[in-house]
CSV table of N, CA and C in Angstrom, one decimal:
chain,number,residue,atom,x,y,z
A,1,UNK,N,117.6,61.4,57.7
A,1,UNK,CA,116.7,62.5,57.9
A,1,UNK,C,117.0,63.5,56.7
A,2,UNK,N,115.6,64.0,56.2
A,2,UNK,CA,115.8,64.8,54.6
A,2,UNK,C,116.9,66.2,55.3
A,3,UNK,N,117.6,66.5,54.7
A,3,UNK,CA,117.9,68.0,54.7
A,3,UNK,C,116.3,69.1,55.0
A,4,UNK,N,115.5,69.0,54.4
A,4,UNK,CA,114.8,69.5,55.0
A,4,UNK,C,113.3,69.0,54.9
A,5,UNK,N,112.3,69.4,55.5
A,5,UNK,CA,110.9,68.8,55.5
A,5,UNK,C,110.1,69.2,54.0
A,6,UNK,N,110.5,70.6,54.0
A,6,UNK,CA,109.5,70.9,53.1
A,6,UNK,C,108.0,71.4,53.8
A,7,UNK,N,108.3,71.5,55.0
A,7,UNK,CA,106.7,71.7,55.0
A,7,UNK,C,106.3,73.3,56.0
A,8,UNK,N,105.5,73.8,55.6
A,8,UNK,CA,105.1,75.2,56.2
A,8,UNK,C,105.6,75.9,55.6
A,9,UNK,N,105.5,77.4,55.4
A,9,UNK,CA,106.3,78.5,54.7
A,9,UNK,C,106.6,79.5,56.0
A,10,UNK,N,107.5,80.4,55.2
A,10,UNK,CA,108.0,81.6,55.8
A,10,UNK,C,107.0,82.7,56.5
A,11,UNK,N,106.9,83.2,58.0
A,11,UNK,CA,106.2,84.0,58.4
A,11,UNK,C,106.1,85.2,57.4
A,12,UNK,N,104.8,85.9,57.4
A,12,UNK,CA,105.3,87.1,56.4
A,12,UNK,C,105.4,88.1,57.6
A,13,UNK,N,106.0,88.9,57.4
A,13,UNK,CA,106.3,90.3,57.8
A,13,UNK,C,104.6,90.5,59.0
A,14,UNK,N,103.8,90.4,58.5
A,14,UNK,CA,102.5,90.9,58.9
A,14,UNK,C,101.9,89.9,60.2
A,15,UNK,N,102.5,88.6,60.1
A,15,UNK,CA,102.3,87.3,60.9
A,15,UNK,C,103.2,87.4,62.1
A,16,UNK,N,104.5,88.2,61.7
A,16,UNK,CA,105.7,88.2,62.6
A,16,UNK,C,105.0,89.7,63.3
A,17,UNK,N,104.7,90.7,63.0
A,17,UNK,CA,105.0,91.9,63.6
A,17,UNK,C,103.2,91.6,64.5
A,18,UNK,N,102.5,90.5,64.4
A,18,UNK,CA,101.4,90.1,65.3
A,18,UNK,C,102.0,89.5,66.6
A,19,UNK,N,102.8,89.1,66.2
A,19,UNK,CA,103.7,88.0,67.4
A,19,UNK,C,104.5,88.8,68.0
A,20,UNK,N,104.7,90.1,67.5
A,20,UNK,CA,106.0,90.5,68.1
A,20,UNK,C,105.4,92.1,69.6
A,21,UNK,N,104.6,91.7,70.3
A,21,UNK,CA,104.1,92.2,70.9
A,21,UNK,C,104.6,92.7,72.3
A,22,UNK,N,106.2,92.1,72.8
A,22,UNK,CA,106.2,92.6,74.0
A,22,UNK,C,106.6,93.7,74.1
A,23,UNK,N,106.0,93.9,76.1
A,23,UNK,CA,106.4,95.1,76.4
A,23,UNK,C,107.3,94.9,77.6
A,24,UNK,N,108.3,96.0,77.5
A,24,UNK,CA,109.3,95.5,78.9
A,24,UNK,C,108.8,96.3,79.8
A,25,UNK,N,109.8,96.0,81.2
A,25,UNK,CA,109.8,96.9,82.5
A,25,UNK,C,109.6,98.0,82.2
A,26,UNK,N,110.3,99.0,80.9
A,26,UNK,CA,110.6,100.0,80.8
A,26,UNK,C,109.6,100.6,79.8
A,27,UNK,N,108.3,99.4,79.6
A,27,UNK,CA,107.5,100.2,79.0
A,27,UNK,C,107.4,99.9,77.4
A,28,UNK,N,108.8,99.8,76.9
A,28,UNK,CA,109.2,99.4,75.6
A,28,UNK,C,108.3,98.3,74.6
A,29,UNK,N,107.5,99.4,73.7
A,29,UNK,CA,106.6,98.5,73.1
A,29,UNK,C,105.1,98.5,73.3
A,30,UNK,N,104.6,99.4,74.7
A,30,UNK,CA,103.4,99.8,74.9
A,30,UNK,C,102.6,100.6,73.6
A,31,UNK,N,101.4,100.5,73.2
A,31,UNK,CA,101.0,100.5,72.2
A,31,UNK,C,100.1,101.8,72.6
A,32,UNK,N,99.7,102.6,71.3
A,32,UNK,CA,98.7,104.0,71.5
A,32,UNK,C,97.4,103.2,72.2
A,33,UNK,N,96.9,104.1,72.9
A,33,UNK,CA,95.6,103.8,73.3
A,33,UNK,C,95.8,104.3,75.0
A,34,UNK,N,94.2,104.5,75.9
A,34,UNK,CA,94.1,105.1,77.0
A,34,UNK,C,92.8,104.1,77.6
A,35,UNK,N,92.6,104.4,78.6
A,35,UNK,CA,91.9,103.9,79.6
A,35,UNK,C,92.4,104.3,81.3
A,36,UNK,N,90.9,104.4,82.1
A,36,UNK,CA,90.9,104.8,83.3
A,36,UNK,C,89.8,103.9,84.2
A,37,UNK,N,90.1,103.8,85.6
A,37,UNK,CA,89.4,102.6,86.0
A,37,UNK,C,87.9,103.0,86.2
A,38,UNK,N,87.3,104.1,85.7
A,38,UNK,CA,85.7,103.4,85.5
A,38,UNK,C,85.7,102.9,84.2
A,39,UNK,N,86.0,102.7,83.1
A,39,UNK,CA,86.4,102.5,82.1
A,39,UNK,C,86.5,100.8,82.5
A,40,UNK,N,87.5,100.3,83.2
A,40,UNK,CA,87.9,99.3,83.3
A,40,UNK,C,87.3,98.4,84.1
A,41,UNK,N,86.3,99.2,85.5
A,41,UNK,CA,85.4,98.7,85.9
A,41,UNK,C,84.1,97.5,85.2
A,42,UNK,N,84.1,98.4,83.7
A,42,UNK,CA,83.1,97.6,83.5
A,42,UNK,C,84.0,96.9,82.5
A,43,UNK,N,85.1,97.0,81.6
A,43,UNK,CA,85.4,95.5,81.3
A,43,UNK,C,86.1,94.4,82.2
A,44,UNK,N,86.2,94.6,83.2
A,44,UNK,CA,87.1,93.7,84.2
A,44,UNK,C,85.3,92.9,85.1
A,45,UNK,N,84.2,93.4,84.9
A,45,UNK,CA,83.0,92.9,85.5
A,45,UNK,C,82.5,92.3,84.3
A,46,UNK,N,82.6,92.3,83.2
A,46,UNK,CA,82.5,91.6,81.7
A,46,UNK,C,82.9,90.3,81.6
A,47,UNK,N,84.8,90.9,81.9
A,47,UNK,CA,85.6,90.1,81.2
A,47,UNK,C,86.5,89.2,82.1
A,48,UNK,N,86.6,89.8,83.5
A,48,UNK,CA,87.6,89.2,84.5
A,48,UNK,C,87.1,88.3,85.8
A,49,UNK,N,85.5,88.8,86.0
A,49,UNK,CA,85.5,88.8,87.4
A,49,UNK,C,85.0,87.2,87.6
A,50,UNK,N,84.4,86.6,86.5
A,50,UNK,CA,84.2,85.4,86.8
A,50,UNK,C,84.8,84.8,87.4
A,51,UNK,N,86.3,84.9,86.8
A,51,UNK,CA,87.7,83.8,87.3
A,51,UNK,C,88.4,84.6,88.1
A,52,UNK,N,88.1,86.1,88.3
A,52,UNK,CA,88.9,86.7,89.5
A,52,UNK,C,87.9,87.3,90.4
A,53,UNK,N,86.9,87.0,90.9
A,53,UNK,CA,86.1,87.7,91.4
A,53,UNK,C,85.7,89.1,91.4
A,54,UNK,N,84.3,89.7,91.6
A,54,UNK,CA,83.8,90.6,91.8
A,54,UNK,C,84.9,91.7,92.1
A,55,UNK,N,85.2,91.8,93.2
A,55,UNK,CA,86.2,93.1,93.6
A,55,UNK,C,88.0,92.6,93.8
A,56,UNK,N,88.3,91.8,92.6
A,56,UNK,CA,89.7,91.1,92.3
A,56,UNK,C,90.1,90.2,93.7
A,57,UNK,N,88.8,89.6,94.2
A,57,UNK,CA,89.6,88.6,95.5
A,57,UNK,C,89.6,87.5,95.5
A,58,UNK,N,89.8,87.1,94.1
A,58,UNK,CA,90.3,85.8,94.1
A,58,UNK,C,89.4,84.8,93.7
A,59,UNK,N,89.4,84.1,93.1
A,59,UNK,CA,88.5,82.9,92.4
A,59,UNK,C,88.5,81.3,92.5
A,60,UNK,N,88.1,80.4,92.1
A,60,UNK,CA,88.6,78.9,92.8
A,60,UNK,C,90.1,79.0,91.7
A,61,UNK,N,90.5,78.5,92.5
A,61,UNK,CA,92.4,77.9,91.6
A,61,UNK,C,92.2,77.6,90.5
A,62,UNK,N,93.4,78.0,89.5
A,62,UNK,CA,94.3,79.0,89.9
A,62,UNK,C,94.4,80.4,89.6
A,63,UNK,N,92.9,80.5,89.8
A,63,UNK,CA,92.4,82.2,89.5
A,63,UNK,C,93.0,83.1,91.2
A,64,UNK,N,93.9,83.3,90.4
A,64,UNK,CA,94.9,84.3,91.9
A,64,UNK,C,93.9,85.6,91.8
A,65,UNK,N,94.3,85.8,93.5
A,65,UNK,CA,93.5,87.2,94.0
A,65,UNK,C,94.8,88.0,93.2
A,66,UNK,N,93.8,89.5,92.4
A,66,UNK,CA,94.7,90.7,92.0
A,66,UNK,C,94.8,91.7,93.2
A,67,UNK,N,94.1,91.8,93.7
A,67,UNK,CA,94.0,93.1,94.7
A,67,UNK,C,93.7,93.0,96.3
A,68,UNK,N,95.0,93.2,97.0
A,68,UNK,CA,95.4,93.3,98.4
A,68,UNK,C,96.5,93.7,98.2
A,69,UNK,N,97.0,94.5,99.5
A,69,UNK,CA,98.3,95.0,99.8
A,69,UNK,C,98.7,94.1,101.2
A,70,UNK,N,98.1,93.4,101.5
A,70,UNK,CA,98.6,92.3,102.9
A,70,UNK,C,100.0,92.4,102.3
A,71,UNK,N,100.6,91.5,103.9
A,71,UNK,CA,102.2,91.0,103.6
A,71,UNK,C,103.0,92.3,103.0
A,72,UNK,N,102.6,93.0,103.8
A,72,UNK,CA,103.5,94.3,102.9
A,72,UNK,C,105.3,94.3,103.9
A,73,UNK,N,105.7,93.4,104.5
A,73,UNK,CA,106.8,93.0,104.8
A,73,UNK,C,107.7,92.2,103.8
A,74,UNK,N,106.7,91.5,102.9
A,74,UNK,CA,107.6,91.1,102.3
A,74,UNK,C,108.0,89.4,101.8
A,75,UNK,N,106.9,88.9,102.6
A,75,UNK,CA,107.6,87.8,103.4
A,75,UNK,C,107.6,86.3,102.4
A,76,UNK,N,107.4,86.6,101.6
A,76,UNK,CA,106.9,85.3,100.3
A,76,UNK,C,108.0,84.4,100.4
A,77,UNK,N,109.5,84.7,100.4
A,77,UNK,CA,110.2,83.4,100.8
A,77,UNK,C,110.4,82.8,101.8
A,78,UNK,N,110.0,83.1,103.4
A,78,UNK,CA,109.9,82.4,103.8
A,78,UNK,C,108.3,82.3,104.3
A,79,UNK,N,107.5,82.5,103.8
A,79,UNK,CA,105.8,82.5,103.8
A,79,UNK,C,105.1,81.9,102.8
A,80,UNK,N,105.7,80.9,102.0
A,80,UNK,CA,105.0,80.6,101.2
A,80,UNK,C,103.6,80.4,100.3
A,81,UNK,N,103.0,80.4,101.8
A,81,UNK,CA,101.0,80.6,101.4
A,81,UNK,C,100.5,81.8,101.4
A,82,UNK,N,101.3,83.3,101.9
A,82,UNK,CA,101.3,84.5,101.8
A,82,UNK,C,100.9,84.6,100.3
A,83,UNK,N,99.9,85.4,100.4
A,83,UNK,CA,98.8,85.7,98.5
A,83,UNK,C,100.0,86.8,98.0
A,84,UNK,N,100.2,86.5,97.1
A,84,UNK,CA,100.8,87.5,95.9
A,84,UNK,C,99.5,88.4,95.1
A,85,UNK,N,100.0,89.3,95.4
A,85,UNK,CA,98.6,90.6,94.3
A,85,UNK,C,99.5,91.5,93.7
A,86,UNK,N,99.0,92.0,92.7
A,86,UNK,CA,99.3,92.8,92.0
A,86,UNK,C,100.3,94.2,92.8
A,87,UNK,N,99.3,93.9,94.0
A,87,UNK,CA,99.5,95.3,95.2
A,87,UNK,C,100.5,95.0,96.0
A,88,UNK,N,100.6,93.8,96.3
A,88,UNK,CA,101.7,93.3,97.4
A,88,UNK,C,103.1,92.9,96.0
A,89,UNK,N,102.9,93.0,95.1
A,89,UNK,CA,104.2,91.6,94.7
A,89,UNK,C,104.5,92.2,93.3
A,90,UNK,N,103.8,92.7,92.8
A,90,UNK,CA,104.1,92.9,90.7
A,90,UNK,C,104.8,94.0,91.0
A,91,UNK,N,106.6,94.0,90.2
A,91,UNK,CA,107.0,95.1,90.0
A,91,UNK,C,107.1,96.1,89.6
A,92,UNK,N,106.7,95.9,88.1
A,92,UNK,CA,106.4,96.7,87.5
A,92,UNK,C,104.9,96.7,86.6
A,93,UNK,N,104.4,98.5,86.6
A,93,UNK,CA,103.3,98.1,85.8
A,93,UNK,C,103.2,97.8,84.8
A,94,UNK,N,104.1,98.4,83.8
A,94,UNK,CA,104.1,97.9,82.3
A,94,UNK,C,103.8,96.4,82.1
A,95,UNK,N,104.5,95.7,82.9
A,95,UNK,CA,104.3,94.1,82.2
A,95,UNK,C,102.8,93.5,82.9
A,96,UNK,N,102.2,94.6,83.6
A,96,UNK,CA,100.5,93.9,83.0
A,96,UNK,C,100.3,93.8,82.2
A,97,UNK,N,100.5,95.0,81.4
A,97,UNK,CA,99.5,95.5,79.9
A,97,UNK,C,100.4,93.7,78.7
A,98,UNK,N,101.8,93.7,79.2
A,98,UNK,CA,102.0,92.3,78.2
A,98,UNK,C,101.3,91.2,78.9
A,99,UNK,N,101.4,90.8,80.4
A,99,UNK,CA,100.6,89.7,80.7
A,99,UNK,C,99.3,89.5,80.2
A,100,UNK,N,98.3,90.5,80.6
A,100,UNK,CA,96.5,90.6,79.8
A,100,UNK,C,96.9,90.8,79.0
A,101,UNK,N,97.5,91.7,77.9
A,101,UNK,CA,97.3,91.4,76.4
A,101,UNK,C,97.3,90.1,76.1
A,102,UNK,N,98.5,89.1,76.4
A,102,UNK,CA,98.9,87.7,75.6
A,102,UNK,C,98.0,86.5,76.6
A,103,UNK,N,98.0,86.5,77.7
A,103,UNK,CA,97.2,85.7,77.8
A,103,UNK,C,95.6,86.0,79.2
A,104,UNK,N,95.2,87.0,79.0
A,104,UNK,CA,93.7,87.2,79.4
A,104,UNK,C,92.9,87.7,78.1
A,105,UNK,N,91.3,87.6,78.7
A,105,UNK,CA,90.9,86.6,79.5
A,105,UNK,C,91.4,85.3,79.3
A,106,UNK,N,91.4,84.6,79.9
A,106,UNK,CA,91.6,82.8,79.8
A,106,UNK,C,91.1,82.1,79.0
A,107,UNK,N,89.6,82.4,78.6
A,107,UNK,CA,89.1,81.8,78.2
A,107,UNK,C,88.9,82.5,76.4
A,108,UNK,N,89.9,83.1,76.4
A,108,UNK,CA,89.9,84.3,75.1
A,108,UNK,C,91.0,85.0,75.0
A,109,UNK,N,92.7,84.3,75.2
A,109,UNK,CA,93.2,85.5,75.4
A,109,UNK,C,93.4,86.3,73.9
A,110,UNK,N,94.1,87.2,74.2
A,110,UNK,CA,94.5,88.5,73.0
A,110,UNK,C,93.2,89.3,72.3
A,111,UNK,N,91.6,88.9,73.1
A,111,UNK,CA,90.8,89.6,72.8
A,111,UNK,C,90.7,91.0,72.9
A,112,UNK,N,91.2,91.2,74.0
A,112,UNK,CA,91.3,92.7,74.8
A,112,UNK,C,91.5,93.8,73.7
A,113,UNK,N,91.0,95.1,73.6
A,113,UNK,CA,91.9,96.0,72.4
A,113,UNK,C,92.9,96.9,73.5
A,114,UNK,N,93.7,97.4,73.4
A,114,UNK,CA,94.7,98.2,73.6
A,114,UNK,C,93.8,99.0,75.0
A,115,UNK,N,93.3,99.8,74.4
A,115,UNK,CA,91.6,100.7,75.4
A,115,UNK,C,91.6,99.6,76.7
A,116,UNK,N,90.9,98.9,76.0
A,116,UNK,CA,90.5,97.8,77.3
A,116,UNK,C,91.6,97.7,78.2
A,117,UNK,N,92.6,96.5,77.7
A,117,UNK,CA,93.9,96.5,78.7
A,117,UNK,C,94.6,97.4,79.3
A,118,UNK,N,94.4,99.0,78.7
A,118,UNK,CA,94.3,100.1,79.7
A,118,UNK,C,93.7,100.3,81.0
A,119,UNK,N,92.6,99.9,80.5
A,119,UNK,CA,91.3,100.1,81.1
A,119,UNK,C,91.0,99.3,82.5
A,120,UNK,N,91.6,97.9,82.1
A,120,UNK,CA,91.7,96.9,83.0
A,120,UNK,C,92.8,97.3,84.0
A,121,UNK,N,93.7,97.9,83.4
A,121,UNK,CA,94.7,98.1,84.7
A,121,UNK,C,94.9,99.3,85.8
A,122,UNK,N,94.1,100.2,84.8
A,122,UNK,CA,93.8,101.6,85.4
A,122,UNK,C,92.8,100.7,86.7
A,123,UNK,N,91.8,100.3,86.7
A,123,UNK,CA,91.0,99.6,87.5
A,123,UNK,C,91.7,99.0,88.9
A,124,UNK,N,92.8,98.1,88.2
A,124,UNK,CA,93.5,96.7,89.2
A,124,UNK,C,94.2,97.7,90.1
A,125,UNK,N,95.1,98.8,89.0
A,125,UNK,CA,96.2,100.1,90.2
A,125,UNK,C,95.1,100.3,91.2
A,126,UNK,N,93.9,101.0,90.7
A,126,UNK,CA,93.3,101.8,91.3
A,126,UNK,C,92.5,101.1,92.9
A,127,UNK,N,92.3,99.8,92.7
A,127,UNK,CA,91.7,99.1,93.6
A,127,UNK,C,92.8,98.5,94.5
A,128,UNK,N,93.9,98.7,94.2
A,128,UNK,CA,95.1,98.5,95.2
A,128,UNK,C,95.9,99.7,95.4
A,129,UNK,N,94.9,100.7,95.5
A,129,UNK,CA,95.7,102.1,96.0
A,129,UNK,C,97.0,103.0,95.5
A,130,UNK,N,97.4,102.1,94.4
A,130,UNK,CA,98.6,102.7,93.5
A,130,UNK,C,98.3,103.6,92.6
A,131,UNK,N,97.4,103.8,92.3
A,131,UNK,CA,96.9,105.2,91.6
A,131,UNK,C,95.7,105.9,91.9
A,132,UNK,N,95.4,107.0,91.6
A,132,UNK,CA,94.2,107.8,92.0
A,132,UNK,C,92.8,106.7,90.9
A,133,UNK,N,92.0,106.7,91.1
A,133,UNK,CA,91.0,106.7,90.6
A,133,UNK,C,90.5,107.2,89.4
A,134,UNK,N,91.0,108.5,89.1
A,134,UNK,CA,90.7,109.1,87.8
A,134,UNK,C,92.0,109.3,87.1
A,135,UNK,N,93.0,108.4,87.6
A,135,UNK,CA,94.1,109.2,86.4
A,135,UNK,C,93.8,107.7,85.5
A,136,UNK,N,94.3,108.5,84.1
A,136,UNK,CA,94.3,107.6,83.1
A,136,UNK,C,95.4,106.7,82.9
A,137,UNK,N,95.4,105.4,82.3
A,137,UNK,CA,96.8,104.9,81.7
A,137,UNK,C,96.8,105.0,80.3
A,138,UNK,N,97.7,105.1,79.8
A,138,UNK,CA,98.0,104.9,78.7
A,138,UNK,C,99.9,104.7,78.5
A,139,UNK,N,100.4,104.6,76.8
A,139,UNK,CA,101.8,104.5,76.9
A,139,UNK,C,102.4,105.6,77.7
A,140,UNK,N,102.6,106.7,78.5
A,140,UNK,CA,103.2,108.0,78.7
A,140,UNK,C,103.2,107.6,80.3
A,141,UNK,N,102.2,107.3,80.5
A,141,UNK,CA,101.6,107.3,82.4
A,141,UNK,C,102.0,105.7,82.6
A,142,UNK,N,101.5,104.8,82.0
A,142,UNK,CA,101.9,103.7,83.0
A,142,UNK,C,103.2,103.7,83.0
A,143,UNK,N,104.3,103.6,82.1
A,143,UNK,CA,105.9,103.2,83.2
A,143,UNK,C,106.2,104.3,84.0
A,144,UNK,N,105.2,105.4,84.1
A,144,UNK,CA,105.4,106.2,85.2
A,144,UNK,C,104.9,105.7,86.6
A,145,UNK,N,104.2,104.9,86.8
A,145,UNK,CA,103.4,104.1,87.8
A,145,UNK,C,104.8,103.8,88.9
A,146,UNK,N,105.2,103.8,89.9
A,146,UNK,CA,105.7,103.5,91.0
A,146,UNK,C,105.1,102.0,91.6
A,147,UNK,N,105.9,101.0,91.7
A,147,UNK,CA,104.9,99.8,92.2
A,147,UNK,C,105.1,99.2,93.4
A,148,UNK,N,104.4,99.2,94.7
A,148,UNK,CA,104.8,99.3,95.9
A,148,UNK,C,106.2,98.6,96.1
A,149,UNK,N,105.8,97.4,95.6
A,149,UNK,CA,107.2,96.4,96.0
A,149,UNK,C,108.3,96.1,95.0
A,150,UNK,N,108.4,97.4,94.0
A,150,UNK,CA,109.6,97.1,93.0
A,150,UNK,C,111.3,97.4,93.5
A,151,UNK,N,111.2,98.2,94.4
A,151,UNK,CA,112.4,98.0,94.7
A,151,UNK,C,112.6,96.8,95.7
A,152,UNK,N,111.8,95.6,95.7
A,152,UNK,CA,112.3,94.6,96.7
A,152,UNK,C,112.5,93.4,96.1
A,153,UNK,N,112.3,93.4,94.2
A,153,UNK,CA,113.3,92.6,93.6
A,153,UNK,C,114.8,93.1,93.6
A,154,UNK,N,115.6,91.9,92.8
A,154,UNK,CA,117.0,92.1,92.3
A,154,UNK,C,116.8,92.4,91.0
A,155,UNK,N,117.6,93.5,90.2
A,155,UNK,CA,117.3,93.6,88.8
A,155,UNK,C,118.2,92.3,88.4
A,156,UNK,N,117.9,91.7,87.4
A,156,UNK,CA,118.6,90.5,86.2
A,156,UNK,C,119.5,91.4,85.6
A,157,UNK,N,120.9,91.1,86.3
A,157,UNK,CA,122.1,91.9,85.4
A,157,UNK,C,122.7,91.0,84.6
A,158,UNK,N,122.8,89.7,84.2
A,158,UNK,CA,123.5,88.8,83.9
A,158,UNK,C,124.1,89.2,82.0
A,159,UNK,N,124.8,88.7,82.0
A,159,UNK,CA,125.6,89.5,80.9
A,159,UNK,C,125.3,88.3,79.5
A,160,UNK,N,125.4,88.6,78.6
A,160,UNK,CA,125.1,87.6,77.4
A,160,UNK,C,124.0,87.6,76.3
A,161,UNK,N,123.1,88.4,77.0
A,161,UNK,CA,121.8,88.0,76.7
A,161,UNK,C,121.0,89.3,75.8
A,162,UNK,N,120.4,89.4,74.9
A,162,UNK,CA,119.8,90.4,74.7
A,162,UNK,C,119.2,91.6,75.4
A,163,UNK,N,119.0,91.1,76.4
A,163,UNK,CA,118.2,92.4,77.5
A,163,UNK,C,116.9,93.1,76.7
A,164,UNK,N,116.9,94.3,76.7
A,164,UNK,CA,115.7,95.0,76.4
A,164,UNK,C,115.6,94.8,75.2
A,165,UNK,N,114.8,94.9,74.5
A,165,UNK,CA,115.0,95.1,73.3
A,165,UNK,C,115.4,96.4,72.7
């Protein structure tokens, strides 16, 4: 085997800081921009509803329902068919805005602008009762978001690893 191929070149700076988009628990990496769920109403009826339905309840597989607070016990490990939503199960809000950015819509991801994926989540909180209706998201407000079921993970303390960035 050659020492090396030869083939492809070096990311430039401008290709790497495209790729380098996440955002943690803590928010870290949320990007300028705002949105509120009428705002988000109409790109999530654009952009989402086909594969999540009309009022986020769910689509043929594996288009998961976003919005219900059922199962608010808890019960996913020993309930296995119990629906996971955004309302009953996502810890934190920030890592919407990395989920939709990188891969929604499905059939398009990383289309979204900043606005939008605001927009979209201001909507999803709003339709699962975790935020008012008119408050905005943006970087400042969403890792302020409280998420019904965050304290009923374990945080990942495990030692070795980079952690946050």
């Amino acid at each position: 085997m050659p020492a090396r191929f030869d083939v492809g070149r070096p990311a430039t700076p401008e290709e790497v800081s495209a790729w380098n988009i996440d955002v943690n628990a803590a928010g870290e990496g949320l990007p300028t921009g705002r949105g509120d769920a009428a705002a988000g109403a109409v790109v999530y009826a654009t952009r989402c509803s086909s594969c999540h339905g009309a009022r986020g309840e769910g689509g043929v597989p594996p288009n998961p329902r976003l919005v219900g607070r059922e199962s608010r016990d808890f019960s996913f490990a020993t309930a296995p068919a119990a629906v996971k939503t955004v309302g009953n199960y996502w810890p934190y809000a920030t890592t919407l805005f990395d989920y939709i950015r990188r891969a929604m819509p499905q059939t398009a991801p990383g289309t979204l602008t900043a606005d939008e994926t605001y927009a979209v989540i201001a909507w999803i909180l709003a339709e699962n009762d975790v935020i008012p209706r008119e408050q905005v998201m943006d970087a400042t407000s969403l890792p302020a978001v409280r998420m019904p079921s965050r304290d009923r993970f374990v945080p990942d303390d495990r030692r070795g690893g980079a952690g946050f960035r």
